[in-house]
Short mmCIF file of C-alpha atoms and ligand atoms in Angstrom, two decimals:
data_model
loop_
_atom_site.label_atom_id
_atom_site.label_comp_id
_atom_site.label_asym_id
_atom_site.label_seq_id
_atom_site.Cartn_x
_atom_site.Cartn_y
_atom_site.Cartn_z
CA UNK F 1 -50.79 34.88 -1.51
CA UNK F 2 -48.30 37.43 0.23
CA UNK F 3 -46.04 37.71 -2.20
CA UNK F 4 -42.52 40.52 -1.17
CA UNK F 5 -39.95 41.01 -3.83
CA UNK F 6 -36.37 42.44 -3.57
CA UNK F 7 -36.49 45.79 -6.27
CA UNK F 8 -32.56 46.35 -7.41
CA UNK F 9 -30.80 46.46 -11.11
CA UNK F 10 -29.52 44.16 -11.26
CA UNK F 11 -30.90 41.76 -8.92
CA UNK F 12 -30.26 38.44 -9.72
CA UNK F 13 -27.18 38.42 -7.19
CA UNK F 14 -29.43 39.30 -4.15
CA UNK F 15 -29.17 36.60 -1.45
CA UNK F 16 -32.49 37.82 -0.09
CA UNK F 17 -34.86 35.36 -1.66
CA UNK F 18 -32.91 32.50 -0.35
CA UNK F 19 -32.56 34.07 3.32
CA UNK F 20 -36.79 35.04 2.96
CA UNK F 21 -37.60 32.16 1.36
CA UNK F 22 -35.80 29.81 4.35
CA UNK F 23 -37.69 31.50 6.80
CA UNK F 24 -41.29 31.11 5.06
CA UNK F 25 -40.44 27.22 5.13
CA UNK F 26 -38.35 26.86 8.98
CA UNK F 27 -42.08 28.68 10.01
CA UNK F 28 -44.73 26.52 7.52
CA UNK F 29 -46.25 29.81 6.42
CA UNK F 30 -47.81 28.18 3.53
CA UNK F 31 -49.48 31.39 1.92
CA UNK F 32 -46.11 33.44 1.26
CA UNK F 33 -43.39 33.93 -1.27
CA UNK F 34 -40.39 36.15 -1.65
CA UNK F 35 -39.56 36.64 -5.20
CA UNK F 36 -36.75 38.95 -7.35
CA UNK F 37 -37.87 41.80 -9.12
CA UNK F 38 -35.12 43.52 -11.80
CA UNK F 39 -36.36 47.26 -12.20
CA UNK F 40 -34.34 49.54 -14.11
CA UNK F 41 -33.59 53.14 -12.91
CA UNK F 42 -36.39 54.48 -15.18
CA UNK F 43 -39.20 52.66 -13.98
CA UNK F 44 -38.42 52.67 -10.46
CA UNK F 45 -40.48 55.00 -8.36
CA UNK F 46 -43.10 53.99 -10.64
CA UNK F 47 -42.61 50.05 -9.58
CA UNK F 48 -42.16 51.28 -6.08
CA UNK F 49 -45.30 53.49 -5.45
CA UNK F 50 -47.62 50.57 -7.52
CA UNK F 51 -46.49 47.58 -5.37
CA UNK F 52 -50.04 46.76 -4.43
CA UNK F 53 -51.39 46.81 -8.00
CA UNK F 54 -48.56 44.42 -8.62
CA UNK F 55 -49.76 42.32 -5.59
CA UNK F 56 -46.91 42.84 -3.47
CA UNK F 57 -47.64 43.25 0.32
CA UNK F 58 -43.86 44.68 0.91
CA UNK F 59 -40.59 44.67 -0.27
CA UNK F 60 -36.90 45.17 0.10
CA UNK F 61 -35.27 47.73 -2.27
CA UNK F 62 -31.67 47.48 -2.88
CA UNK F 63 -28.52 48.95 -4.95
CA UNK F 64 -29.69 51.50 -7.05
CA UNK F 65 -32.83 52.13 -5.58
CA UNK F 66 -32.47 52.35 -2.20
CA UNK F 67 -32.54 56.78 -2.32
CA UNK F 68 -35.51 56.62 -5.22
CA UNK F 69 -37.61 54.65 -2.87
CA UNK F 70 -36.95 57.16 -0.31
CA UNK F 71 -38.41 59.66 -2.58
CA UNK F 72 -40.79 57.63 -3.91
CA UNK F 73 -42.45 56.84 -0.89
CA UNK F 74 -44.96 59.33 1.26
CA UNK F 75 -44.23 57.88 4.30
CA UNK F 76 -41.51 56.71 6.21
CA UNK F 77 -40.21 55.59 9.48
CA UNK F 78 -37.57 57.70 12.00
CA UNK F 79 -34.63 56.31 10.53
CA UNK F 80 -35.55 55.82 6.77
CA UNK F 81 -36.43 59.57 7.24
CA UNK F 82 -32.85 60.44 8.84
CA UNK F 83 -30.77 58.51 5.90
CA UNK F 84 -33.39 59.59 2.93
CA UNK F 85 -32.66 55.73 2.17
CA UNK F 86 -35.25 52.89 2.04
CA UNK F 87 -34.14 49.47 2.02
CA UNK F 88 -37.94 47.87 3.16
CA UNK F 89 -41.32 48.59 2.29
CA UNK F 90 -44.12 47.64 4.76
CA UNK F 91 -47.81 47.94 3.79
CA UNK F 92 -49.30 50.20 6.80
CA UNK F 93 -52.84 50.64 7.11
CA UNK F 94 -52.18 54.43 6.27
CA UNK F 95 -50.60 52.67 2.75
CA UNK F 96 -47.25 52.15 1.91
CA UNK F 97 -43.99 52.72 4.40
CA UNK F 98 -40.25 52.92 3.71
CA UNK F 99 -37.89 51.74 6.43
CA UNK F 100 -34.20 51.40 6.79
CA UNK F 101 -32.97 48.24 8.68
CA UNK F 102 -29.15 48.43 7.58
CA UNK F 103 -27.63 50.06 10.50
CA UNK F 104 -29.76 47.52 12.72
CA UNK F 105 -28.25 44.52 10.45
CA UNK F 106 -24.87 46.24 11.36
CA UNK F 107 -25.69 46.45 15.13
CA UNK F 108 -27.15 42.87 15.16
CA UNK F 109 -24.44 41.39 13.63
CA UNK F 110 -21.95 42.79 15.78
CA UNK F 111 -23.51 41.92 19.13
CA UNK F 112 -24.11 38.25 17.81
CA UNK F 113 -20.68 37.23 16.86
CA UNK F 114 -18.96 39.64 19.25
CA UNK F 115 -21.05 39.10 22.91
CA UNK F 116 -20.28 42.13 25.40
CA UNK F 117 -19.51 44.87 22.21
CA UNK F 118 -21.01 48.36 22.90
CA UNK F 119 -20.68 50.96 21.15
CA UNK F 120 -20.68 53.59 23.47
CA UNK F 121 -16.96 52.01 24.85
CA UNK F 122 -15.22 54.40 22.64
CA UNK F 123 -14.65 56.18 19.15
CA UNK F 124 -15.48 54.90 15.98
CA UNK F 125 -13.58 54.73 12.81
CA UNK F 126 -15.67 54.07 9.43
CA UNK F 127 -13.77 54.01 6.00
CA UNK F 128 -15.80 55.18 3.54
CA UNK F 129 -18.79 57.89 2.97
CA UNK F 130 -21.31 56.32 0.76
CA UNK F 131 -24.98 55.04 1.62
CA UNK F 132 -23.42 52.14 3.85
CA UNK F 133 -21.24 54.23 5.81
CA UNK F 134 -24.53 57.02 6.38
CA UNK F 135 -26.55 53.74 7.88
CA UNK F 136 -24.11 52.86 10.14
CA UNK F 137 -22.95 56.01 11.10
CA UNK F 138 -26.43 56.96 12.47
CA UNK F 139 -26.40 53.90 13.53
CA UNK F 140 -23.53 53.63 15.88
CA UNK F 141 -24.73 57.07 17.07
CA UNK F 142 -27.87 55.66 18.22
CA UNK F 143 -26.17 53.31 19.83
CA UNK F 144 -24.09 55.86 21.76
CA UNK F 145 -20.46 55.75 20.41
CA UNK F 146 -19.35 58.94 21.85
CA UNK F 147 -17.40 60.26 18.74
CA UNK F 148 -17.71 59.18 14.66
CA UNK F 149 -14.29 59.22 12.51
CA UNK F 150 -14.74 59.16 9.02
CA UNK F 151 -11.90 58.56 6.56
CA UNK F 152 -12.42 58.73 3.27
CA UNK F 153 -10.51 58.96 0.30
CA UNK F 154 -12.70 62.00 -0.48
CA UNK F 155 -12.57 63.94 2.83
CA UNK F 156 -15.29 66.26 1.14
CA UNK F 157 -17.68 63.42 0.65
CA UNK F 158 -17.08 62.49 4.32
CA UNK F 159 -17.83 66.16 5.56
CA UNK F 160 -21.20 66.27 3.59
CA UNK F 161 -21.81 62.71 5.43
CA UNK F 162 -21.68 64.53 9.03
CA UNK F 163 -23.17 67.72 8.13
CA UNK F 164 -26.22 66.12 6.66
CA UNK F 165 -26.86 63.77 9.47
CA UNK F 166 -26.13 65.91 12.04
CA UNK F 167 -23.84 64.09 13.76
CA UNK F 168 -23.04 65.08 17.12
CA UNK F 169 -19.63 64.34 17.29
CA UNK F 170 -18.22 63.94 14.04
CA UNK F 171 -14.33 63.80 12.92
CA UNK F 172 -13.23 63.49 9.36
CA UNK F 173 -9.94 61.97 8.07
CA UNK F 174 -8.27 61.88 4.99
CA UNK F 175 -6.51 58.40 3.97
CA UNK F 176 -3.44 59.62 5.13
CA UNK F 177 -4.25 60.74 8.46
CA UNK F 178 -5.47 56.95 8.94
CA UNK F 179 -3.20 56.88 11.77
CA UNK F 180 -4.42 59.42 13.71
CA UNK F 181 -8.02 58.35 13.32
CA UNK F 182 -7.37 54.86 14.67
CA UNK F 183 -6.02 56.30 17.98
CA UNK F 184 -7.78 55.58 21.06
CA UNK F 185 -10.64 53.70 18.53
CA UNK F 186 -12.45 51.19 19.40
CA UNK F 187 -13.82 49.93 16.49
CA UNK F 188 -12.91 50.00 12.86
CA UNK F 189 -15.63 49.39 9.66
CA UNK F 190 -14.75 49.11 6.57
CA UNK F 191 -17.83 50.22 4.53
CA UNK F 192 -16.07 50.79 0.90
CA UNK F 193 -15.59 48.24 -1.45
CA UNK F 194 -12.41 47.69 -1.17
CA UNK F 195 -10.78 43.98 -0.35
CA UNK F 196 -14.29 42.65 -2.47
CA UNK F 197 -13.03 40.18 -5.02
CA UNK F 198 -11.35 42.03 -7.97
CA UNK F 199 -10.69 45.05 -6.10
CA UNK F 200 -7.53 46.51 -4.42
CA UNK F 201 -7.32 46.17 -0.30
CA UNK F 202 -7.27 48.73 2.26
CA UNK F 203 -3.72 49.94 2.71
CA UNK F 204 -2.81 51.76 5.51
CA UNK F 205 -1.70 49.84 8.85
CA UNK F 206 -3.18 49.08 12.04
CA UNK F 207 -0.18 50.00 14.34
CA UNK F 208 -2.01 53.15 15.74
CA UNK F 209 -5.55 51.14 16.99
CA UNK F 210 -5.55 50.11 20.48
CA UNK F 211 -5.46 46.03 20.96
CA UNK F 212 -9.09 45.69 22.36
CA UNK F 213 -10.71 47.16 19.00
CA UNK F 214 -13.16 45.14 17.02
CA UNK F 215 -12.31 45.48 13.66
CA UNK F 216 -15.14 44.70 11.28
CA UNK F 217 -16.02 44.79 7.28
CA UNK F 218 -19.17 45.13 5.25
CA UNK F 219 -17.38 43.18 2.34
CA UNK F 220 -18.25 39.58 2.68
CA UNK F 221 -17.23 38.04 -0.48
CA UNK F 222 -14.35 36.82 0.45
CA UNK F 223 -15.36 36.51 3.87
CA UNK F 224 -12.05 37.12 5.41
CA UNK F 225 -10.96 40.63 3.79
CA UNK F 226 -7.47 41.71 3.31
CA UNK F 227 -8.30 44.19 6.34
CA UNK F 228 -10.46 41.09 8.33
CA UNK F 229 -6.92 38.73 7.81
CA UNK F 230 -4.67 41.63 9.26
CA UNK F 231 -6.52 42.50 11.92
CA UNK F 232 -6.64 38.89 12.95
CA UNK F 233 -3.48 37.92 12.37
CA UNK F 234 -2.18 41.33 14.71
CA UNK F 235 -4.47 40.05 17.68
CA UNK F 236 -8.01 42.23 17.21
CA UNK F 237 -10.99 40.75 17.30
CA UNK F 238 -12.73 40.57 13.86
CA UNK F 239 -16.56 39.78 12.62
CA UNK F 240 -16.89 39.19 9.08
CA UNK F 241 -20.24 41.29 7.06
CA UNK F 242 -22.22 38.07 6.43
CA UNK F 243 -24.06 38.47 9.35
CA UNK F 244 -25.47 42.43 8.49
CA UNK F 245 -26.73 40.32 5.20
CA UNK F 246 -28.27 38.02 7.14
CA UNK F 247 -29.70 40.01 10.61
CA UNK F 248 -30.73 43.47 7.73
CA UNK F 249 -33.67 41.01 6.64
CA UNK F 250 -35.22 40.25 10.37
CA UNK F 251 -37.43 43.33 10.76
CA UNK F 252 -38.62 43.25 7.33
CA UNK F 253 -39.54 39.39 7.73
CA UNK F 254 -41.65 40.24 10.99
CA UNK F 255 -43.47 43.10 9.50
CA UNK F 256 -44.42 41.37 6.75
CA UNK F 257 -45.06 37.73 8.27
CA UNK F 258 -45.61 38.55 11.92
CA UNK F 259 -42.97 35.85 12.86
CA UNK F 260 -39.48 36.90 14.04
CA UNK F 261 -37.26 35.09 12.40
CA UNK F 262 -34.14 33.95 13.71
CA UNK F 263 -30.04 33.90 12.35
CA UNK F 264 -28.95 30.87 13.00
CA UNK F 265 -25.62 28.80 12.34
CA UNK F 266 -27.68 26.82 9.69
CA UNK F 267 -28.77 30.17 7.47
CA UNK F 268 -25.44 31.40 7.68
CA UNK F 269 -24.19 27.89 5.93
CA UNK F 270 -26.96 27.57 3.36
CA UNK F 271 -26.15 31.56 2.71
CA UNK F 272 -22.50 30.79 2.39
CA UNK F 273 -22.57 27.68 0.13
CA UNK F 274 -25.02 30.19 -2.61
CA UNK F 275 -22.03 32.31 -1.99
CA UNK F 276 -19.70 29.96 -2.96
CA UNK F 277 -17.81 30.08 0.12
CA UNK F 278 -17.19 28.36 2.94
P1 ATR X 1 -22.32 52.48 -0.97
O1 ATR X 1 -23.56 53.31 -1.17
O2 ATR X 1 -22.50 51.04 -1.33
O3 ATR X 1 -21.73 52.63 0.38
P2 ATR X 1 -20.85 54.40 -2.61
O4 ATR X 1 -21.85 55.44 -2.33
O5 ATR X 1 -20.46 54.16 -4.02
O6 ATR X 1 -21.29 52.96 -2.08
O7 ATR X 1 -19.57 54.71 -1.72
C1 ATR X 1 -18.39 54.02 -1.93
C2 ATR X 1 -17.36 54.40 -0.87
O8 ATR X 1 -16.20 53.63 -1.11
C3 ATR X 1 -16.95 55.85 -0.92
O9 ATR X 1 -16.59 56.26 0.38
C4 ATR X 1 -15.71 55.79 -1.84
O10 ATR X 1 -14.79 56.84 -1.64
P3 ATR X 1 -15.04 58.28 -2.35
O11 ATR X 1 -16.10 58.99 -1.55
O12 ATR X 1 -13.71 58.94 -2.25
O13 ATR X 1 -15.46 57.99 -3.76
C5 ATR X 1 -15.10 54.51 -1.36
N1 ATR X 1 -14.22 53.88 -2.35
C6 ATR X 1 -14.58 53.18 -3.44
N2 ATR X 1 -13.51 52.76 -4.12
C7 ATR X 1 -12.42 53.20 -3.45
C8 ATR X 1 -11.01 53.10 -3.61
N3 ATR X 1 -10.48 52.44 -4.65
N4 ATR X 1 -10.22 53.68 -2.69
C9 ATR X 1 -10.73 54.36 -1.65
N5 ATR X 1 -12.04 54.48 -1.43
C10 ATR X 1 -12.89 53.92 -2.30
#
């Protein structure tokens, strides 16, 4: 068997078996499964660096992990190596190697549901400064967004963000200087939890962002934020963070299975319906 396992604790919300698991049956491969694997803090770079005495060919390591697997792990690729963050494990013939396929699930997702979006069209505004916000930051970089604005609720936080990746052109807002951030953007990401279920909403307006932006959210549960419904309901163009779910779990799938899967209309559903949504 090639069995792969999400790591995370806890793990029992992860969406990944079902997206994994619908791709080993859409392709017959007959000899695979995908399975969850709750590892507490503790015991995780232990789990991690044994994953072939456990039988695992690979895996995908999420919330807490993702920075002990980055330690954990000898190897790495470019941009696992850039974020000190691995969210999938490949078995290499040179042994085990952590990758980080978040800012591609970003990038993915935004080209699918929003045909003709570049990056390099203009500034950038992400809210937020955790591990979400460092993936797609080096992501949109990559993808040649001339300028980064963070705003955080922490400037500090957002600072140590720039300065550790480098960032080539990097601006950092406080919450209240929202405004001046969203000038001349063209695209806004909300990367904090806020406007998840049970938590408060982003707050500040939308008056200063030109009306071309794309205005996008990590948060997909609900799948039309607070931020999503305001943006919409001003005239921006919006893509809901289903799809970085959904597109994150590609390259893993490939290396693993040597099939590239595909996100299609009917995963989304079947992912949505688990969800509870619609
Ligand atoms: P992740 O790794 O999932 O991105 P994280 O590292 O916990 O999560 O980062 C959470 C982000 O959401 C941070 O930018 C945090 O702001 P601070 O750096 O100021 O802590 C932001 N965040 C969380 N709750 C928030 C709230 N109620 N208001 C504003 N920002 C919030």
């Amino acid at each position: 068997m090639r069995k792969v396992c999400v790591i995370g604790w806890p793990v029992e919300h992860s969406r990944s078996p079902l997206i994994h698991n619908y791709w080993i049956g859409l392709h017959g491969i007959e000899d695979a499964v995908y399975e969850r694997l709750a590892v507490p803090p503790d015991a995780a770079a232990g789990t991690i660096r044994n994953l072939g005495g456990l039988g695992f060919i690979g895996a995908n390591v999420t919330v807490p992990h993702k920075e002990t697997a980055f330690a954990a792990l000898a190897r790495h690729d470019a941009i696992a190596k850039r974020l000190k963050a691995v969210n999938t494990i490949v078995t290499t013939p040179a042994g085990l190697e952590g990758r980080n396929t978040d800012g591609y699930g970003f990038i993915a997702n935004l080209k699918d549901r929003s045909p003709g979006w570049k990056a390099m069209s203009g500034p950038a505004v992400i809210l937020g400064a955790g591990g979400a916000a460092r993936a797609i930051a080096a992501a949109l970089e990559a993808e040649g967004a001339p300028e980064i604005r963070i705003v955080n609720r922490t400037p500090a936080r957002a600072e140590a963000l720039a300065a550790d990746l480098e960032l080539k052109s990097a601006a950092v807002y406080s919450e209240d200087d929202a405004q001046a951030a969203l000038r001349g953007a063209h695209l806004l990401v909300n990367t904090t939890t806020l406007g998840m279920k049970g938590e408060s909403e982003v707050m500040f307006g939308l008056t200063a962002l030109p009306r071309g932006a794309l205005v996008t959210d990590i948060v997909y549960t609900p799948l039309e934020t607070g931020l999503l419904r305001r943006a919409r309901e001003a005239g921006y163009k919006t893509v809901d963070g289903l799809g970085m779910l959904l597109h994150q779990a590609v390259p893993g799938f490939e290396a693993w299975f040597g099939v590239r899967p595909e996100v299609t209309p009917e995963l989304r559903a079947l992912v949505l319906a688990d969800l509870g949504l619609k």
